[in-house]
């Protein structure tokens, strides 16, 4: 448990709260960063779009976070089993 700003104890780590606030700010700012709507003219694709690269990066980050959490979980279980 960690202390939050109000002095009471919280089950949510402070780093998680900060990262979720950053994610929310990024989500709210994303419409301002969007391109203009489609003009109706079809252009041939010559390379991946920025959204394709962002999707691949987010998928890789998600896999990294999940694997890290699973490693920590199983290491904790192993340590608890070794104590018994």
mmCIF file of C-alpha atoms in Angstrom:
data_model
loop_
_atom_site.group_PDB
_atom_site.id
_atom_site.type_symbol
_atom_site.label_atom_id
_atom_site.label_comp_id
_atom_site.label_asym_id
_atom_site.label_seq_id
_atom_site.Cartn_x
_atom_site.Cartn_y
_atom_site.Cartn_z
ATOM 1 C CA UNK A 1 0.000 0.000 0.000
ATOM 2 C CA UNK A 2 1.120 3.513 -0.676
ATOM 3 C CA UNK A 3 0.231 6.930 0.673
ATOM 4 C CA UNK A 4 -1.763 9.148 -1.664
ATOM 5 C CA UNK A 5 -1.979 12.946 -1.650
ATOM 6 C CA UNK A 6 -4.694 13.053 1.021
ATOM 7 C CA UNK A 7 -2.631 11.125 3.566
ATOM 8 C CA UNK A 8 -4.822 8.036 3.431
ATOM 9 C CA UNK A 9 -3.549 4.666 2.292
ATOM 10 C CA UNK A 10 -4.230 3.520 -1.251
ATOM 11 C CA UNK A 11 -3.872 0.157 -2.990
ATOM 12 C CA UNK A 12 -2.904 1.864 -6.245
ATOM 13 C CA UNK A 13 0.814 2.625 -6.696
ATOM 14 C CA UNK A 14 1.667 6.270 -7.343
ATOM 15 C CA UNK A 15 3.506 5.484 -10.608
ATOM 16 C CA UNK A 16 0.347 3.831 -11.955
ATOM 17 C CA UNK A 17 -1.798 6.851 -11.130
ATOM 18 C CA UNK A 18 0.714 9.181 -12.826
ATOM 19 C CA UNK A 19 0.886 6.989 -15.933
ATOM 20 C CA UNK A 20 -2.912 6.807 -16.184
ATOM 21 C CA UNK A 21 -3.146 10.603 -15.882
ATOM 22 C CA UNK A 22 -0.590 10.927 -18.683
ATOM 23 C CA UNK A 23 -2.523 8.427 -20.824
ATOM 24 C CA UNK A 24 -5.747 10.367 -20.258
ATOM 25 C CA UNK A 25 -4.064 13.660 -21.197
ATOM 26 C CA UNK A 26 -2.655 12.053 -24.342
ATOM 27 C CA UNK A 27 -6.071 10.651 -25.224
ATOM 28 C CA UNK A 28 -7.712 14.048 -24.780
ATOM 29 C CA UNK A 29 -5.026 15.795 -26.844
ATOM 30 C CA UNK A 30 -5.119 13.277 -29.719
ATOM 31 C CA UNK A 31 -7.987 14.916 -31.696
ATOM 32 C CA UNK A 32 -5.908 18.091 -31.919
ATOM 33 C CA UNK A 33 -3.062 16.086 -33.461
ATOM 34 C CA UNK A 34 -5.261 14.333 -36.042
ATOM 35 C CA UNK A 35 -4.928 14.985 -39.765
ATOM 36 C CA UNK A 36 -7.576 16.668 -41.859
ATOM 37 C CA UNK A 37 -10.510 14.497 -42.948
ATOM 38 C CA UNK A 38 -10.207 12.412 -46.090
ATOM 39 C CA UNK A 39 -10.266 14.449 -49.294
ATOM 40 C CA UNK A 40 -11.870 11.693 -51.384
ATOM 41 C CA UNK A 41 -8.787 11.254 -53.582
ATOM 42 C CA UNK A 42 -7.306 7.758 -53.477
ATOM 43 C CA UNK A 43 -3.512 7.568 -53.224
ATOM 44 C CA UNK A 44 -1.497 4.372 -53.607
ATOM 45 C CA UNK A 45 0.106 3.102 -50.401
ATOM 46 C CA UNK A 46 3.873 3.246 -50.588
ATOM 47 C CA UNK A 47 4.704 2.755 -46.913
ATOM 48 C CA UNK A 48 2.976 2.007 -43.614
ATOM 49 C CA UNK A 49 0.911 4.847 -42.203
ATOM 50 C CA UNK A 50 1.818 6.440 -38.895
ATOM 51 C CA UNK A 51 -1.212 4.787 -37.289
ATOM 52 C CA UNK A 52 0.088 1.360 -38.376
ATOM 53 C CA UNK A 53 3.430 2.042 -36.722
ATOM 54 C CA UNK A 54 1.740 3.377 -33.574
ATOM 55 C CA UNK A 55 -0.452 0.274 -33.384
ATOM 56 C CA UNK A 56 2.579 -2.018 -33.687
ATOM 57 C CA UNK A 57 4.427 -0.016 -31.008
ATOM 58 C CA UNK A 58 1.452 -0.187 -28.625
ATOM 59 C CA UNK A 59 1.122 -3.939 -29.190
ATOM 60 C CA UNK A 60 4.827 -4.429 -28.456
ATOM 61 C CA UNK A 61 4.548 -2.264 -25.326
ATOM 62 C CA UNK A 62 1.508 -4.240 -24.172
ATOM 63 C CA UNK A 63 3.324 -7.534 -24.604
ATOM 64 C CA UNK A 64 6.329 -6.153 -22.716
ATOM 65 C CA UNK A 65 4.185 -4.952 -19.797
ATOM 66 C CA UNK A 66 2.245 -8.215 -19.550
ATOM 67 C CA UNK A 67 5.395 -10.361 -19.688
ATOM 68 C CA UNK A 68 7.055 -8.209 -17.021
ATOM 69 C CA UNK A 69 3.999 -8.531 -14.756
ATOM 70 C CA UNK A 70 3.823 -12.286 -15.282
ATOM 71 C CA UNK A 71 7.540 -12.701 -14.523
ATOM 72 C CA UNK A 72 7.123 -10.729 -11.296
ATOM 73 C CA UNK A 73 4.046 -12.760 -10.347
ATOM 74 C CA UNK A 74 5.732 -16.109 -10.877
ATOM 75 C CA UNK A 75 8.929 -14.953 -9.148
ATOM 76 C CA UNK A 76 6.842 -13.940 -6.143
ATOM 77 C CA UNK A 77 5.091 -17.329 -6.134
ATOM 78 C CA UNK A 78 8.463 -19.094 -6.383
ATOM 79 C CA UNK A 79 9.828 -17.069 -3.480
ATOM 80 C CA UNK A 80 6.763 -17.839 -1.350
ATOM 81 C CA UNK A 81 7.053 -21.553 -2.159
ATOM 82 C CA UNK A 82 10.740 -21.530 -1.223
ATOM 83 C CA UNK A 83 9.934 -20.002 2.196
ATOM 84 C CA UNK A 84 7.493 -22.818 3.046
#
